[in-house]
């Protein structure tokens, strides 16, 4: 399963695997509907106790290099909405001003004799309950699709 911009993903188990693509220089929006009432053994009411979500992107699972870090406790790019009685929604939104600066080091094929940066890495997305427990709800590969147009975004 893959995700590109302005997409909705429904997960029914913790640590589900979903690969995502972020288009460099484009608005990225991703709603994750979390229907995991029994996955934590705490029931749907415990899902309402999610008070934080965070996501990290690294070159590989075992790397110390951090390409991207989003945290609902410190920025507006990732948020939790628990208004729906049947699911909790985690929303990731990156404006074009942010995605134009995301580059992941990788090996790419040259285009018109120019080096091309292709970005791939690994990510996971965690939620933190009110009692301080951390749960990984998603993991997978993230690809940064390089920008071709060179228009300045302002």
Short mmCIF file of C-alpha atoms in Angstrom, two decimals:
data_model
loop_
_atom_site.label_atom_id
_atom_site.label_comp_id
_atom_site.label_asym_id
_atom_site.label_seq_id
_atom_site.Cartn_x
_atom_site.Cartn_y
_atom_site.Cartn_z
CA UNK A 1 0.00 0.00 0.00
CA UNK A 2 1.36 3.44 -0.82
CA UNK A 3 0.46 6.99 0.10
CA UNK A 4 0.97 10.14 -1.95
CA UNK A 5 -0.36 13.62 -1.11
CA UNK A 6 -3.88 14.32 0.17
CA UNK A 7 -4.61 10.72 1.08
CA UNK A 8 -6.46 8.85 3.78
CA UNK A 9 -5.21 5.59 5.29
CA UNK A 10 -7.17 3.35 7.63
CA UNK A 11 -5.26 1.05 9.93
CA UNK A 12 -6.74 -1.81 11.92
CA UNK A 13 -3.62 -3.02 13.71
CA UNK A 14 -0.65 -1.49 15.42
CA UNK A 15 2.64 -1.27 13.53
CA UNK A 16 0.89 -1.57 10.17
CA UNK A 17 3.21 -1.10 7.17
CA UNK A 18 2.44 1.71 4.72
CA UNK A 19 4.93 3.17 2.22
CA UNK A 20 4.61 6.89 1.50
CA UNK A 21 5.82 9.28 -1.19
CA UNK A 22 6.33 12.99 -0.58
CA UNK A 23 6.45 15.14 -3.70
CA UNK A 24 9.24 17.68 -3.19
CA UNK A 25 7.83 21.24 -3.36
CA UNK A 26 4.17 20.12 -3.14
CA UNK A 27 1.67 20.26 -0.31
CA UNK A 28 1.49 16.89 1.48
CA UNK A 29 -1.55 15.87 3.52
CA UNK A 30 -2.14 12.47 5.09
CA UNK A 31 -5.01 11.47 7.37
CA UNK A 32 -4.50 8.22 9.26
CA UNK A 33 -7.73 6.76 10.65
CA UNK A 34 -6.86 4.53 13.58
CA UNK A 35 -9.43 1.79 14.16
CA UNK A 36 -7.47 -0.27 16.66
CA UNK A 37 -9.85 -0.64 19.61
CA UNK A 38 -8.39 -3.88 20.95
CA UNK A 39 -4.82 -3.71 19.68
CA UNK A 40 -3.52 -2.20 22.91
CA UNK A 41 -5.78 -4.33 25.08
CA UNK A 42 -7.16 -1.10 26.51
CA UNK A 43 -10.26 -0.63 24.34
CA UNK A 44 -11.52 2.27 22.23
CA UNK A 45 -11.85 4.55 25.24
CA UNK A 46 -8.08 4.35 25.74
CA UNK A 47 -7.60 5.55 22.16
CA UNK A 48 -9.19 8.80 23.29
CA UNK A 49 -6.27 9.19 25.68
CA UNK A 50 -3.77 9.80 22.89
CA UNK A 51 -2.10 13.06 23.74
CA UNK A 52 0.89 13.11 21.37
CA UNK A 53 2.00 11.75 18.00
CA UNK A 54 5.48 11.82 16.56
CA UNK A 55 7.13 10.62 13.35
CA UNK A 56 10.79 10.25 12.43
CA UNK A 57 12.43 9.56 9.05
CA UNK A 58 15.94 8.09 8.88
CA UNK A 59 18.07 6.55 6.08
CA UNK A 60 17.60 3.10 7.64
CA UNK A 61 16.17 1.59 10.79
CA UNK A 62 19.54 1.46 12.52
CA UNK A 63 20.82 4.90 11.49
CA UNK A 64 21.44 7.77 13.91
CA UNK A 65 20.92 10.31 11.08
CA UNK A 66 17.57 12.07 11.35
CA UNK A 67 16.08 13.39 8.08
CA UNK A 68 12.71 14.53 9.39
CA UNK A 69 11.14 14.81 12.84
CA UNK A 70 7.52 15.78 13.41
CA UNK A 71 6.03 15.99 16.90
CA UNK A 72 2.53 17.16 17.82
CA UNK A 73 3.93 18.44 21.12
CA UNK A 74 6.23 20.94 19.38
CA UNK A 75 4.91 21.71 15.88
CA UNK A 76 1.73 22.00 13.81
CA UNK A 77 2.68 19.51 11.07
CA UNK A 78 1.23 16.49 12.90
CA UNK A 79 -2.00 16.51 14.92
CA UNK A 80 -4.42 14.17 16.69
CA UNK A 81 -8.23 14.44 16.35
CA UNK A 82 -10.32 12.22 18.59
CA UNK A 83 -13.73 13.83 17.95
CA UNK A 84 -14.95 10.79 15.96
CA UNK A 85 -16.40 8.13 18.26
CA UNK A 86 -15.22 5.23 16.08
CA UNK A 87 -11.64 6.21 15.25
CA UNK A 88 -8.82 8.54 16.14
CA UNK A 89 -7.34 10.54 13.25
CA UNK A 90 -3.67 11.46 13.07
CA UNK A 91 -3.09 14.13 10.41
CA UNK A 92 0.29 14.92 8.85
CA UNK A 93 0.38 18.11 6.76
CA UNK A 94 3.50 19.59 5.24
CA UNK A 95 3.19 22.82 3.25
CA UNK A 96 5.14 23.17 0.01
CA UNK A 97 7.63 25.45 1.77
CA UNK A 98 8.60 22.49 3.97
CA UNK A 99 8.61 19.73 1.35
CA UNK A 100 10.80 21.74 -1.04
CA UNK A 101 13.60 21.51 1.52
CA UNK A 102 13.32 17.78 2.21
CA UNK A 103 16.12 15.81 0.59
CA UNK A 104 17.17 12.31 1.48
CA UNK A 105 20.58 11.14 0.35
CA UNK A 106 20.37 8.32 -2.13
CA UNK A 107 21.64 7.09 -5.45
CA UNK A 108 19.79 8.25 -8.53
CA UNK A 109 20.09 8.01 -12.26
CA UNK A 110 21.44 11.10 -14.02
CA UNK A 111 18.91 13.13 -15.99
CA UNK A 112 20.24 15.31 -18.83
CA UNK A 113 23.75 14.70 -17.51
CA UNK A 114 22.77 16.30 -14.20
CA UNK A 115 22.99 14.37 -10.94
CA UNK A 116 19.55 13.54 -9.60
CA UNK A 117 18.84 13.24 -5.90
CA UNK A 118 16.52 10.37 -5.13
CA UNK A 119 15.42 10.06 -1.57
CA UNK A 120 14.35 7.00 0.29
CA UNK A 121 14.36 6.29 3.96
CA UNK A 122 12.50 4.51 6.72
CA UNK A 123 9.90 6.04 8.99
CA UNK A 124 7.72 5.12 11.89
CA UNK A 125 4.89 6.95 13.58
CA UNK A 126 4.18 6.64 17.29
CA UNK A 127 1.40 7.82 19.56
CA UNK A 128 1.75 8.44 23.27
CA UNK A 129 -1.12 7.73 25.65
CA UNK A 130 -1.97 9.87 28.67
CA UNK A 131 -0.30 7.27 30.90
CA UNK A 132 3.01 7.74 29.01
CA UNK A 133 2.95 4.49 27.03
CA UNK A 134 4.30 4.72 23.45
CA UNK A 135 2.74 2.70 20.61
CA UNK A 136 4.03 2.43 17.05
CA UNK A 137 1.01 2.64 14.75
CA UNK A 138 2.75 2.80 11.36
CA UNK A 139 6.09 2.04 9.76
CA UNK A 140 7.43 1.83 6.25
CA UNK A 141 9.49 3.38 3.50
CA UNK A 142 9.30 7.05 2.63
CA UNK A 143 10.32 8.25 -0.83
CA UNK A 144 10.99 11.88 -1.70
CA UNK A 145 10.08 12.39 -5.34
CA UNK A 146 12.50 15.05 -6.62
CA UNK A 147 11.22 18.32 -7.92
CA UNK A 148 11.74 18.99 -11.63
CA UNK A 149 10.33 22.55 -11.92
CA UNK A 150 12.53 25.29 -10.55
CA UNK A 151 9.91 27.91 -9.69
CA UNK A 152 10.65 29.74 -6.48
CA UNK A 153 7.93 29.18 -3.88
CA UNK A 154 7.12 32.18 -1.73
#
